Protein backbone atom coordinates (compact mmCIF):
# COMPACT_ATOMS: atom_id res chain seq x y z
CA UNK A 1 0.00 0.00 0.00
CA UNK A 2 2.80 2.43 0.85
CA UNK A 3 4.33 2.12 -2.60
CA UNK A 4 0.95 2.67 -4.26
CA UNK A 5 0.26 5.73 -2.09
CA UNK A 6 3.70 7.16 -2.68
CA UNK A 7 3.22 6.70 -6.40
CA UNK A 8 -0.05 8.63 -6.21
CA UNK A 9 -2.20 5.68 -7.23
CA UNK A 10 -3.98 5.30 -3.87
CA UNK A 11 -5.49 8.14 -1.86
CA UNK A 12 -4.22 8.45 1.71
CA UNK A 13 -6.48 7.21 4.50
CA UNK A 14 -6.82 10.72 5.95
CA UNK A 15 -8.29 11.95 2.66
CA UNK A 16 -10.73 9.03 2.52
CA UNK A 17 -11.75 9.68 6.13
CA UNK A 18 -12.22 13.41 5.42
CA UNK A 19 -14.66 12.50 2.63
CA UNK A 20 -16.64 9.79 4.42
CA UNK A 21 -16.70 10.45 8.18
CA UNK A 22 -18.64 13.77 7.97
CA UNK A 23 -21.38 12.05 5.95
CA UNK A 24 -21.94 9.51 8.73
CA UNK A 25 -23.72 11.82 11.19
CA UNK A 26 -24.73 10.14 14.41
CA UNK A 27 -22.31 7.25 13.91
CA UNK A 28 -19.07 6.55 15.74
CA UNK A 29 -16.06 5.85 13.50
CA UNK A 30 -14.38 2.64 14.70
CA UNK A 31 -11.58 2.14 12.18
CA UNK A 32 -10.76 0.82 8.74
CA UNK A 33 -9.36 -2.02 6.71
CA UNK A 34 -7.57 -1.79 3.37
CA UNK A 35 -7.44 -4.43 0.64
CA UNK A 36 -4.29 -3.80 -1.37
CA UNK A 37 -5.36 -6.10 -4.20
CA UNK A 38 -8.65 -4.33 -4.91
CA UNK A 39 -7.49 -0.94 -3.52
CA UNK A 40 -10.68 -0.71 -1.44
CA UNK A 41 -10.87 0.91 1.98
CA UNK A 42 -13.59 -0.43 4.27
CA UNK A 43 -14.52 1.99 7.03
CA UNK A 44 -16.43 0.71 10.06
CA UNK A 45 -19.00 2.74 11.98
CA UNK A 46 -21.41 2.09 14.85
CA UNK A 47 -24.85 3.75 15.01
CA UNK A 48 -27.58 2.76 17.50
CA UNK A 49 -25.93 -0.60 18.12
CA UNK A 50 -25.66 -1.46 14.41
CA UNK A 51 -22.36 -1.83 12.60
CA UNK A 52 -22.16 -0.01 9.26
CA UNK A 53 -19.50 -0.84 6.69
CA UNK A 54 -18.65 1.72 4.01
CA UNK A 55 -16.53 0.56 1.05
CA UNK A 56 -14.53 3.26 -0.73
CA UNK A 57 -12.45 3.03 -3.91
CA UNK A 58 -8.92 3.93 -2.85
CA UNK A 59 -8.09 5.32 -6.29
CA UNK A 60 -11.02 7.70 -6.80
CA UNK A 61 -12.45 8.14 -3.29
CA UNK A 62 -15.89 7.12 -4.57
CA UNK A 63 -18.17 5.28 -2.15
CA UNK A 64 -18.83 1.84 -3.58
CA UNK A 65 -21.40 0.68 -1.04
CA UNK A 66 -22.80 0.91 2.46
CA UNK A 67 -24.43 -1.75 4.57
CA UNK A 68 -27.08 0.59 6.00
CA UNK A 69 -28.83 1.21 2.67
mmCIF file with all atom_site columns, N, CA and C in Angstrom:
data_model
loop_
_atom_site.group_PDB
_atom_site.id
_atom_site.type_symbol
_atom_site.label_atom_id
_atom_site.label_alt_id
_atom_site.label_comp_id
_atom_site.label_asym_id
_atom_site.label_entity_id
_atom_site.label_seq_id
_atom_site.pdbx_PDB_ins_code
_atom_site.Cartn_x
_atom_site.Cartn_y
_atom_site.Cartn_z
_atom_site.occupancy
_atom_site.B_iso_or_equiv
_atom_site.pdbx_formal_charge
_atom_site.auth_seq_id
_atom_site.auth_comp_id
_atom_site.auth_asym_id
_atom_site.auth_atom_id
_atom_site.pdbx_PDB_model_num
ATOM 1   N N  . UNK A 1 1  ? 0.819   -1.180 0.000  1.00 0.00 ? 1  UNK A N  1
ATOM 2   C CA . UNK A 1 1  ? 0.000   0.000  0.000  1.00 0.00 ? 1  UNK A CA 1
ATOM 3   C C  . UNK A 1 1  ? 0.869   1.252  0.000  1.00 0.00 ? 1  UNK A C  1
ATOM 4   N N  . UNK A 1 2  ? 1.943   1.256  0.772  1.00 0.00 ? 2  UNK A N  1
ATOM 5   C CA . UNK A 1 2  ? 2.798   2.434  0.854  1.00 0.00 ? 2  UNK A CA 1
ATOM 6   C C  . UNK A 1 2  ? 3.337   2.816  -0.506 1.00 0.00 ? 2  UNK A C  1
ATOM 7   N N  . UNK A 1 3  ? 3.794   1.836  -1.262 1.00 0.00 ? 3  UNK A N  1
ATOM 8   C CA . UNK A 1 3  ? 4.331   2.116  -2.599 1.00 0.00 ? 3  UNK A CA 1
ATOM 9   C C  . UNK A 1 3  ? 3.263   2.702  -3.515 1.00 0.00 ? 3  UNK A C  1
ATOM 10  N N  . UNK A 1 4  ? 2.049   2.168  -3.434 1.00 0.00 ? 4  UNK A N  1
ATOM 11  C CA . UNK A 1 4  ? 0.951   2.672  -4.258 1.00 0.00 ? 4  UNK A CA 1
ATOM 12  C C  . UNK A 1 4  ? 0.598   4.100  -3.863 1.00 0.00 ? 4  UNK A C  1
ATOM 13  N N  . UNK A 1 5  ? 0.562   4.378  -2.558 1.00 0.00 ? 5  UNK A N  1
ATOM 14  C CA . UNK A 1 5  ? 0.258   5.734  -2.095 1.00 0.00 ? 5  UNK A CA 1
ATOM 15  C C  . UNK A 1 5  ? 1.344   6.693  -2.516 1.00 0.00 ? 5  UNK A C  1
ATOM 16  N N  . UNK A 1 6  ? 2.586   6.286  -2.340 1.00 0.00 ? 6  UNK A N  1
ATOM 17  C CA . UNK A 1 6  ? 3.698   7.161  -2.682 1.00 0.00 ? 6  UNK A CA 1
ATOM 18  C C  . UNK A 1 6  ? 3.710   7.462  -4.173 1.00 0.00 ? 6  UNK A C  1
ATOM 19  N N  . UNK A 1 7  ? 3.290   6.502  -4.962 1.00 0.00 ? 7  UNK A N  1
ATOM 20  C CA . UNK A 1 7  ? 3.221   6.702  -6.404 1.00 0.00 ? 7  UNK A CA 1
ATOM 21  C C  . UNK A 1 7  ? 1.989   7.471  -6.844 1.00 0.00 ? 7  UNK A C  1
ATOM 22  N N  . UNK A 1 8  ? 1.119   7.841  -5.886 1.00 0.00 ? 8  UNK A N  1
ATOM 23  C CA . UNK A 1 8  ? -0.051  8.625  -6.210 1.00 0.00 ? 8  UNK A CA 1
ATOM 24  C C  . UNK A 1 8  ? -1.223  7.827  -6.747 1.00 0.00 ? 8  UNK A C  1
ATOM 25  N N  . UNK A 1 9  ? -1.128  6.512  -6.693 1.00 0.00 ? 9  UNK A N  1
ATOM 26  C CA . UNK A 1 9  ? -2.201  5.681  -7.234 1.00 0.00 ? 9  UNK A CA 1
ATOM 27  C C  . UNK A 1 9  ? -3.315  5.429  -6.221 1.00 0.00 ? 9  UNK A C  1
ATOM 28  N N  . UNK A 1 10 ? -3.003  5.540  -4.930 1.00 0.00 ? 10 UNK A N  1
ATOM 29  C CA . UNK A 1 10 ? -3.984  5.302  -3.871 1.00 0.00 ? 10 UNK A CA 1
ATOM 30  C C  . UNK A 1 10 ? -4.072  6.558  -3.003 1.00 0.00 ? 10 UNK A C  1
ATOM 31  N N  . UNK A 1 11 ? -5.298  6.988  -2.726 1.00 0.00 ? 11 UNK A N  1
ATOM 32  C CA . UNK A 1 11 ? -5.494  8.145  -1.859 1.00 0.00 ? 11 UNK A CA 1
ATOM 33  C C  . UNK A 1 11 ? -5.131  7.782  -0.424 1.00 0.00 ? 11 UNK A C  1
ATOM 34  N N  . UNK A 1 12 ? -4.563  8.727  0.311  1.00 0.00 ? 12 UNK A N  1
ATOM 35  C CA . UNK A 1 12 ? -4.224  8.451  1.712  1.00 0.00 ? 12 UNK A CA 1
ATOM 36  C C  . UNK A 1 12 ? -5.484  8.265  2.561  1.00 0.00 ? 12 UNK A C  1
ATOM 37  N N  . UNK A 1 13 ? -5.362  7.477  3.600  1.00 0.00 ? 13 UNK A N  1
ATOM 38  C CA . UNK A 1 13 ? -6.478  7.210  4.500  1.00 0.00 ? 13 UNK A CA 1
ATOM 39  C C  . UNK A 1 13 ? -7.090  8.500  5.013  1.00 0.00 ? 13 UNK A C  1
ATOM 40  N N  . UNK A 1 14 ? -6.292  9.462  5.388  1.00 0.00 ? 14 UNK A N  1
ATOM 41  C CA . UNK A 1 14 ? -6.815  10.723 5.948  1.00 0.00 ? 14 UNK A CA 1
ATOM 42  C C  . UNK A 1 14 ? -7.740  11.416 4.951  1.00 0.00 ? 14 UNK A C  1
ATOM 43  N N  . UNK A 1 15 ? -7.431  11.345 3.681  1.00 0.00 ? 15 UNK A N  1
ATOM 44  C CA . UNK A 1 15 ? -8.288  11.955 2.663  1.00 0.00 ? 15 UNK A CA 1
ATOM 45  C C  . UNK A 1 15 ? -9.602  11.183 2.530  1.00 0.00 ? 15 UNK A C  1
ATOM 46  N N  . UNK A 1 16 ? -9.520  9.866  2.578  1.00 0.00 ? 16 UNK A N  1
ATOM 47  C CA . UNK A 1 16 ? -10.726 9.032  2.521  1.00 0.00 ? 16 UNK A CA 1
ATOM 48  C C  . UNK A 1 16 ? -11.607 9.335  3.734  1.00 0.00 ? 16 UNK A C  1
ATOM 49  N N  . UNK A 1 17 ? -10.996 9.379  4.913  1.00 0.00 ? 17 UNK A N  1
ATOM 50  C CA . UNK A 1 17 ? -11.753 9.679  6.129  1.00 0.00 ? 17 UNK A CA 1
ATOM 51  C C  . UNK A 1 17 ? -12.403 11.059 6.047  1.00 0.00 ? 17 UNK A C  1
ATOM 52  N N  . UNK A 1 18 ? -11.687 12.050 5.526  1.00 0.00 ? 18 UNK A N  1
ATOM 53  C CA . UNK A 1 18 ? -12.225 13.408 5.419  1.00 0.00 ? 18 UNK A CA 1
ATOM 54  C C  . UNK A 1 18 ? -13.445 13.457 4.506  1.00 0.00 ? 18 UNK A C  1
ATOM 55  N N  . UNK A 1 19 ? -13.518 12.548 3.541  1.00 0.00 ? 19 UNK A N  1
ATOM 56  C CA . UNK A 1 19 ? -14.657 12.505 2.630  1.00 0.00 ? 19 UNK A CA 1
ATOM 57  C C  . UNK A 1 19 ? -15.840 11.745 3.223  1.00 0.00 ? 19 UNK A C  1
ATOM 58  N N  . UNK A 1 20 ? -15.572 10.698 3.989  1.00 0.00 ? 20 UNK A N  1
ATOM 59  C CA . UNK A 1 20 ? -16.637 9.790  4.422  1.00 0.00 ? 20 UNK A CA 1
ATOM 60  C C  . UNK A 1 20 ? -17.159 10.094 5.818  1.00 0.00 ? 20 UNK A C  1
ATOM 61  N N  . UNK A 1 21 ? -16.285 10.311 6.776  1.00 0.00 ? 21 UNK A N  1
ATOM 62  C CA . UNK A 1 21 ? -16.702 10.449 8.176  1.00 0.00 ? 21 UNK A CA 1
ATOM 63  C C  . UNK A 1 21 ? -17.751 11.556 8.367  1.00 0.00 ? 21 UNK A C  1
ATOM 64  N N  . UNK A 1 22 ? -17.605 12.737 7.764  1.00 0.00 ? 22 UNK A N  1
ATOM 65  C CA . UNK A 1 22 ? -18.635 13.772 7.967  1.00 0.00 ? 22 UNK A CA 1
ATOM 66  C C  . UNK A 1 22 ? -20.023 13.375 7.450  1.00 0.00 ? 22 UNK A C  1
ATOM 67  N N  . UNK A 1 23 ? -20.089 12.476 6.500  1.00 0.00 ? 23 UNK A N  1
ATOM 68  C CA . UNK A 1 23 ? -21.383 12.055 5.950  1.00 0.00 ? 23 UNK A CA 1
ATOM 69  C C  . UNK A 1 23 ? -22.082 11.025 6.837  1.00 0.00 ? 23 UNK A C  1
ATOM 70  N N  . UNK A 1 24 ? -21.394 10.550 7.860  1.00 0.00 ? 24 UNK A N  1
ATOM 71  C CA . UNK A 1 24 ? -21.943 9.514  8.733  1.00 0.00 ? 24 UNK A CA 1
ATOM 72  C C  . UNK A 1 24 ? -22.392 10.122 10.063 1.00 0.00 ? 24 UNK A C  1
ATOM 73  N N  . UNK A 1 25 ? -23.236 11.134 9.984  1.00 0.00 ? 25 UNK A N  1
ATOM 74  C CA . UNK A 1 25 ? -23.719 11.818 11.185 1.00 0.00 ? 25 UNK A CA 1
ATOM 75  C C  . UNK A 1 25 ? -24.414 10.837 12.129 1.00 0.00 ? 25 UNK A C  1
ATOM 76  N N  . UNK A 1 26 ? -24.106 10.986 13.405 1.00 0.00 ? 26 UNK A N  1
ATOM 77  C CA . UNK A 1 26 ? -24.730 10.140 14.408 1.00 0.00 ? 26 UNK A CA 1
ATOM 78  C C  . UNK A 1 26 ? -24.077 8.774  14.571 1.00 0.00 ? 26 UNK A C  1
ATOM 79  N N  . UNK A 1 27 ? -23.008 8.534  13.824 1.00 0.00 ? 27 UNK A N  1
ATOM 80  C CA . UNK A 1 27 ? -22.312 7.249  13.912 1.00 0.00 ? 27 UNK A CA 1
ATOM 81  C C  . UNK A 1 27 ? -20.903 7.469  14.456 1.00 0.00 ? 27 UNK A C  1
ATOM 82  N N  . UNK A 1 28 ? -20.440 6.511  15.228 1.00 0.00 ? 28 UNK A N  1
ATOM 83  C CA . UNK A 1 28 ? -19.069 6.545  15.739 1.00 0.00 ? 28 UNK A CA 1
ATOM 84  C C  . UNK A 1 28 ? -18.164 5.824  14.760 1.00 0.00 ? 28 UNK A C  1
ATOM 85  N N  . UNK A 1 29 ? -17.053 6.454  14.400 1.00 0.00 ? 29 UNK A N  1
ATOM 86  C CA . UNK A 1 29 ? -16.063 5.847  13.503 1.00 0.00 ? 29 UNK A CA 1
ATOM 87  C C  . UNK A 1 29 ? -15.181 4.918  14.321 1.00 0.00 ? 29 UNK A C  1
ATOM 88  N N  . UNK A 1 30 ? -15.124 3.642  13.931 1.00 0.00 ? 30 UNK A N  1
ATOM 89  C CA . UNK A 1 30 ? -14.385 2.638  14.701 1.00 0.00 ? 30 UNK A CA 1
ATOM 90  C C  . UNK A 1 30 ? -13.035 2.283  14.101 1.00 0.00 ? 30 UNK A C  1
ATOM 91  N N  . UNK A 1 31 ? -12.854 2.493  12.795 1.00 0.00 ? 31 UNK A N  1
ATOM 92  C CA . UNK A 1 31 ? -11.585 2.137  12.177 1.00 0.00 ? 31 UNK A CA 1
ATOM 93  C C  . UNK A 1 31 ? -11.781 1.724  10.732 1.00 0.00 ? 31 UNK A C  1
ATOM 94  N N  . UNK A 1 32 ? -10.733 1.154  10.164 1.00 0.00 ? 32 UNK A N  1
ATOM 95  C CA . UNK A 1 32 ? -10.763 0.824  8.745  1.00 0.00 ? 32 UNK A CA 1
ATOM 96  C C  . UNK A 1 32 ? -9.967  -0.442 8.465  1.00 0.00 ? 32 UNK A C  1
ATOM 97  N N  . UNK A 1 33 ? -10.169 -0.934 7.263  1.00 0.00 ? 33 UNK A N  1
ATOM 98  C CA . UNK A 1 33 ? -9.357  -2.020 6.712  1.00 0.00 ? 33 UNK A CA 1
ATOM 99  C C  . UNK A 1 33 ? -9.037  -1.607 5.287  1.00 0.00 ? 33 UNK A C  1
ATOM 100 N N  . UNK A 1 34 ? -7.943  -2.106 4.743  1.00 0.00 ? 34 UNK A N  1
ATOM 101 C CA . UNK A 1 34 ? -7.568  -1.790 3.370  1.00 0.00 ? 34 UNK A CA 1
ATOM 102 C C  . UNK A 1 34 ? -7.193  -3.069 2.654  1.00 0.00 ? 34 UNK A C  1
ATOM 103 N N  . UNK A 1 35 ? -7.773  -3.284 1.488  1.00 0.00 ? 35 UNK A N  1
ATOM 104 C CA . UNK A 1 35 ? -7.445  -4.429 0.644  1.00 0.00 ? 35 UNK A CA 1
ATOM 105 C C  . UNK A 1 35 ? -6.533  -3.928 -0.472 1.00 0.00 ? 35 UNK A C  1
ATOM 106 N N  . UNK A 1 36 ? -5.263  -4.264 -0.395 1.00 0.00 ? 36 UNK A N  1
ATOM 107 C CA . UNK A 1 36 ? -4.291  -3.801 -1.369 1.00 0.00 ? 36 UNK A CA 1
ATOM 108 C C  . UNK A 1 36 ? -4.485  -4.349 -2.763 1.00 0.00 ? 36 UNK A C  1
ATOM 109 N N  . UNK A 1 37 ? -5.116  -5.497 -2.883 1.00 0.00 ? 37 UNK A N  1
ATOM 110 C CA . UNK A 1 37 ? -5.360  -6.097 -4.201 1.00 0.00 ? 37 UNK A CA 1
ATOM 111 C C  . UNK A 1 37 ? -6.432  -5.321 -4.949 1.00 0.00 ? 37 UNK A C  1
ATOM 112 N N  . UNK A 1 38 ? -7.551  -5.037 -4.266 1.00 0.00 ? 38 UNK A N  1
ATOM 113 C CA . UNK A 1 38 ? -8.655  -4.327 -4.914 1.00 0.00 ? 38 UNK A CA 1
ATOM 114 C C  . UNK A 1 38 ? -8.566  -2.814 -4.717 1.00 0.00 ? 38 UNK A C  1
ATOM 115 N N  . UNK A 1 39 ? -7.654  -2.358 -3.860 1.00 0.00 ? 39 UNK A N  1
ATOM 116 C CA . UNK A 1 39 ? -7.494  -0.938 -3.524 1.00 0.00 ? 39 UNK A CA 1
ATOM 117 C C  . UNK A 1 39 ? -8.780  -0.367 -2.928 1.00 0.00 ? 39 UNK A C  1
ATOM 118 N N  . UNK A 1 40 ? -9.437  -1.138 -2.064 1.00 0.00 ? 40 UNK A N  1
ATOM 119 C CA . UNK A 1 40 ? -10.680 -0.709 -1.436 1.00 0.00 ? 40 UNK A CA 1
ATOM 120 C C  . UNK A 1 40 ? -10.457 -0.532 0.070  1.00 0.00 ? 40 UNK A C  1
ATOM 121 N N  . UNK A 1 41 ? -10.824 0.657  0.548  1.00 0.00 ? 41 UNK A N  1
ATOM 122 C CA . UNK A 1 41 ? -10.869 0.914  1.983  1.00 0.00 ? 41 UNK A CA 1
ATOM 123 C C  . UNK A 1 41 ? -12.253 0.507  2.471  1.00 0.00 ? 41 UNK A C  1
ATOM 124 N N  . UNK A 1 42 ? -12.314 -0.139 3.624  1.00 0.00 ? 42 UNK A N  1
ATOM 125 C CA . UNK A 1 42 ? -13.588 -0.434 4.266  1.00 0.00 ? 42 UNK A CA 1
ATOM 126 C C  . UNK A 1 42 ? -13.569 0.255  5.620  1.00 0.00 ? 42 UNK A C  1
ATOM 127 N N  . UNK A 1 43 ? -14.433 1.251  5.779  1.00 0.00 ? 43 UNK A N  1
ATOM 128 C CA . UNK A 1 43 ? -14.518 1.991  7.028  1.00 0.00 ? 43 UNK A CA 1
ATOM 129 C C  . UNK A 1 43 ? -15.666 1.433  7.855  1.00 0.00 ? 43 UNK A C  1
ATOM 130 N N  . UNK A 1 44 ? -15.452 1.321  9.160  1.00 0.00 ? 44 UNK A N  1
ATOM 131 C CA . UNK A 1 44 ? -16.427 0.707  10.061 1.00 0.00 ? 44 UNK A CA 1
ATOM 132 C C  . UNK A 1 44 ? -16.978 1.763  11.016 1.00 0.00 ? 44 UNK A C  1
ATOM 133 N N  . UNK A 1 45 ? -18.307 1.799  11.112 1.00 0.00 ? 45 UNK A N  1
ATOM 134 C CA . UNK A 1 45 ? -19.001 2.744  11.977 1.00 0.00 ? 45 UNK A CA 1
ATOM 135 C C  . UNK A 1 45 ? -19.988 1.995  12.863 1.00 0.00 ? 45 UNK A C  1
ATOM 136 N N  . UNK A 1 46 ? -20.400 2.645  13.958 1.00 0.00 ? 46 UNK A N  1
ATOM 137 C CA . UNK A 1 46 ? -21.413 2.093  14.850 1.00 0.00 ? 46 UNK A CA 1
ATOM 138 C C  . UNK A 1 46 ? -22.471 3.168  15.086 1.00 0.00 ? 46 UNK A C  1
ATOM 139 N N  . UNK A 1 47 ? -23.733 2.827  14.787 1.00 0.00 ? 47 UNK A N  1
ATOM 140 C CA . UNK A 1 47 ? -24.848 3.749  15.015 1.00 0.00 ? 47 UNK A CA 1
ATOM 141 C C  . UNK A 1 47 ? -26.001 2.971  15.630 1.00 0.00 ? 47 UNK A C  1
ATOM 142 N N  . UNK A 1 48 ? -26.446 3.398  16.807 1.00 0.00 ? 48 UNK A N  1
ATOM 143 C CA . UNK A 1 48 ? -27.576 2.762  17.498 1.00 0.00 ? 48 UNK A CA 1
ATOM 144 C C  . UNK A 1 48 ? -27.400 1.252  17.620 1.00 0.00 ? 48 UNK A C  1
ATOM 145 N N  . UNK A 1 49 ? -26.207 0.816  17.927 1.00 0.00 ? 49 UNK A N  1
ATOM 146 C CA . UNK A 1 49 ? -25.929 -0.601 18.118 1.00 0.00 ? 49 UNK A CA 1
ATOM 147 C C  . UNK A 1 49 ? -25.724 -1.402 16.846 1.00 0.00 ? 49 UNK A C  1
ATOM 148 N N  . UNK A 1 50 ? -25.839 -0.762 15.693 1.00 0.00 ? 50 UNK A N  1
ATOM 149 C CA . UNK A 1 50 ? -25.664 -1.459 14.411 1.00 0.00 ? 50 UNK A CA 1
ATOM 150 C C  . UNK A 1 50 ? -24.336 -1.072 13.779 1.00 0.00 ? 50 UNK A C  1
ATOM 151 N N  . UNK A 1 51 ? -23.616 -2.072 13.294 1.00 0.00 ? 51 UNK A N  1
ATOM 152 C CA . UNK A 1 51 ? -22.356 -1.828 12.597 1.00 0.00 ? 51 UNK A CA 1
ATOM 153 C C  . UNK A 1 51 ? -22.662 -1.489 11.147 1.00 0.00 ? 51 UNK A C  1
ATOM 154 N N  . UNK A 1 52 ? -22.003 -0.445 10.649 1.00 0.00 ? 52 UNK A N  1
ATOM 155 C CA . UNK A 1 52 ? -22.161 -0.007 9.260  1.00 0.00 ? 52 UNK A CA 1
ATOM 156 C C  . UNK A 1 52 ? -20.792 -0.069 8.599  1.00 0.00 ? 52 UNK A C  1
ATOM 157 N N  . UNK A 1 53 ? -20.731 -0.744 7.466  1.00 0.00 ? 53 UNK A N  1
ATOM 158 C CA . UNK A 1 53 ? -19.502 -0.839 6.687  1.00 0.00 ? 53 UNK A CA 1
ATOM 159 C C  . UNK A 1 53 ? -19.654 0.043  5.451  1.00 0.00 ? 53 UNK A C  1
ATOM 160 N N  . UNK A 1 54 ? -18.647 0.855  5.187  1.00 0.00 ? 54 UNK A N  1
ATOM 161 C CA . UNK A 1 54 ? -18.652 1.716  4.006  1.00 0.00 ? 54 UNK A CA 1
ATOM 162 C C  . UNK A 1 54 ? -17.413 1.354  3.183  1.00 0.00 ? 54 UNK A C  1
ATOM 163 N N  . UNK A 1 55 ? -17.636 0.898  1.949  1.00 0.00 ? 55 UNK A N  1
ATOM 164 C CA . UNK A 1 55 ? -16.528 0.557  1.054  1.00 0.00 ? 55 UNK A CA 1
ATOM 165 C C  . UNK A 1 55 ? -16.240 1.740  0.143  1.00 0.00 ? 55 UNK A C  1
ATOM 166 N N  . UNK A 1 56 ? -14.943 2.093  0.033  1.00 0.00 ? 56 UNK A N  1
ATOM 167 C CA . UNK A 1 56 ? -14.527 3.259  -0.730 1.00 0.00 ? 56 UNK A CA 1
ATOM 168 C C  . UNK A 1 56 ? -13.394 2.870  -1.675 1.00 0.00 ? 56 UNK A C  1
ATOM 169 N N  . UNK A 1 57 ? -13.515 3.266  -2.930 1.00 0.00 ? 57 UNK A N  1
ATOM 170 C CA . UNK A 1 57 ? -12.454 3.030  -3.910 1.00 0.00 ? 57 UNK A CA 1
ATOM 171 C C  . UNK A 1 57 ? -11.251 3.880  -3.522 1.00 0.00 ? 57 UNK A C  1
ATOM 172 N N  . UNK A 1 58 ? -10.129 3.238  -3.279 1.00 0.00 ? 58 UNK A N  1
ATOM 173 C CA . UNK A 1 58 ? -8.921  3.933  -2.854 1.00 0.00 ? 58 UNK A CA 1
ATOM 174 C C  . UNK A 1 58 ? -8.280  4.768  -3.938 1.00 0.00 ? 58 UNK A C  1
ATOM 175 N N  . UNK A 1 59 ? -8.654  4.546  -5.173 1.00 0.00 ? 59 UNK A N  1
ATOM 176 C CA . UNK A 1 59 ? -8.090  5.320  -6.286 1.00 0.00 ? 59 UNK A CA 1
ATOM 177 C C  . UNK A 1 59 ? -8.855  6.619  -6.517 1.00 0.00 ? 59 UNK A C  1
ATOM 178 N N  . UNK A 1 60 ? -10.191 6.536  -6.466 1.00 0.00 ? 60 UNK A N  1
ATOM 179 C CA . UNK A 1 60 ? -11.019 7.700  -6.797 1.00 0.00 ? 60 UNK A CA 1
ATOM 180 C C  . UNK A 1 60 ? -11.649 8.360  -5.571 1.00 0.00 ? 60 UNK A C  1
ATOM 181 N N  . UNK A 1 61 ? -11.771 7.628  -4.460 1.00 0.00 ? 61 UNK A N  1
ATOM 182 C CA . UNK A 1 61 ? -12.448 8.140  -3.287 1.00 0.00 ? 61 UNK A CA 1
ATOM 183 C C  . UNK A 1 61 ? -13.953 7.960  -3.351 1.00 0.00 ? 61 UNK A C  1
ATOM 184 N N  . UNK A 1 62 ? -14.450 7.321  -4.398 1.00 0.00 ? 62 UNK A N  1
ATOM 185 C CA . UNK A 1 62 ? -15.892 7.115  -4.566 1.00 0.00 ? 62 UNK A CA 1
ATOM 186 C C  . UNK A 1 62 ? -16.390 6.031  -3.625 1.00 0.00 ? 62 UNK A C  1
ATOM 187 N N  . UNK A 1 63 ? -17.542 6.289  -2.998 1.00 0.00 ? 63 UNK A N  1
ATOM 188 C CA . UNK A 1 63 ? -18.167 5.281  -2.145 1.00 0.00 ? 63 UNK A CA 1
ATOM 189 C C  . UNK A 1 63 ? -18.769 4.211  -3.040 1.00 0.00 ? 63 UNK A C  1
ATOM 190 N N  . UNK A 1 64 ? -18.380 2.981  -2.783 1.00 0.00 ? 64 UNK A N  1
ATOM 191 C CA . UNK A 1 64 ? -18.835 1.841  -3.583 1.00 0.00 ? 64 UNK A CA 1
ATOM 192 C C  . UNK A 1 64 ? -20.086 1.204  -3.005 1.00 0.00 ? 64 UNK A C  1
ATOM 193 N N  . UNK A 1 65 ? -20.236 1.280  -1.685 1.00 0.00 ? 65 UNK A N  1
ATOM 194 C CA . UNK A 1 65 ? -21.396 0.684  -1.043 1.00 0.00 ? 65 UNK A CA 1
ATOM 195 C C  . UNK A 1 65 ? -21.396 0.899  0.446  1.00 0.00 ? 65 UNK A C  1
ATOM 196 N N  . UNK A 1 66 ? -22.612 0.786  1.012  1.00 0.00 ? 66 UNK A N  1
ATOM 197 C CA . UNK A 1 66 ? -22.799 0.915  2.462  1.00 0.00 ? 66 UNK A CA 1
ATOM 198 C C  . UNK A 1 66 ? -23.775 -0.161 2.897  1.00 0.00 ? 66 UNK A C  1
ATOM 199 N N  . UNK A 1 67 ? -23.554 -0.687 4.090  1.00 0.00 ? 67 UNK A N  1
ATOM 200 C CA . UNK A 1 67 ? -24.428 -1.755 4.566  1.00 0.00 ? 67 UNK A CA 1
ATOM 201 C C  . UNK A 1 67 ? -25.725 -1.238 5.171  1.00 0.00 ? 67 UNK A C  1
ATOM 202 N N  . UNK A 1 68 ? -25.861 0.061  5.384  1.00 0.00 ? 68 UNK A N  1
ATOM 203 C CA . UNK A 1 68 ? -27.084 0.592  6.005  1.00 0.00 ? 68 UNK A CA 1
ATOM 204 C C  . UNK A 1 68 ? -28.094 1.084  4.969  1.00 0.00 ? 68 UNK A C  1
ATOM 205 N N  . UNK A 1 69 ? -27.896 0.768  3.724  1.00 0.00 ? 69 UNK A N  1
ATOM 206 C CA . UNK A 1 69 ? -28.834 1.207  2.674  1.00 0.00 ? 69 UNK A CA 1
ATOM 207 C C  . UNK A 1 69 ? -29.409 0.033  1.953  1.00 0.00 ? 69 UNK A C  1
#
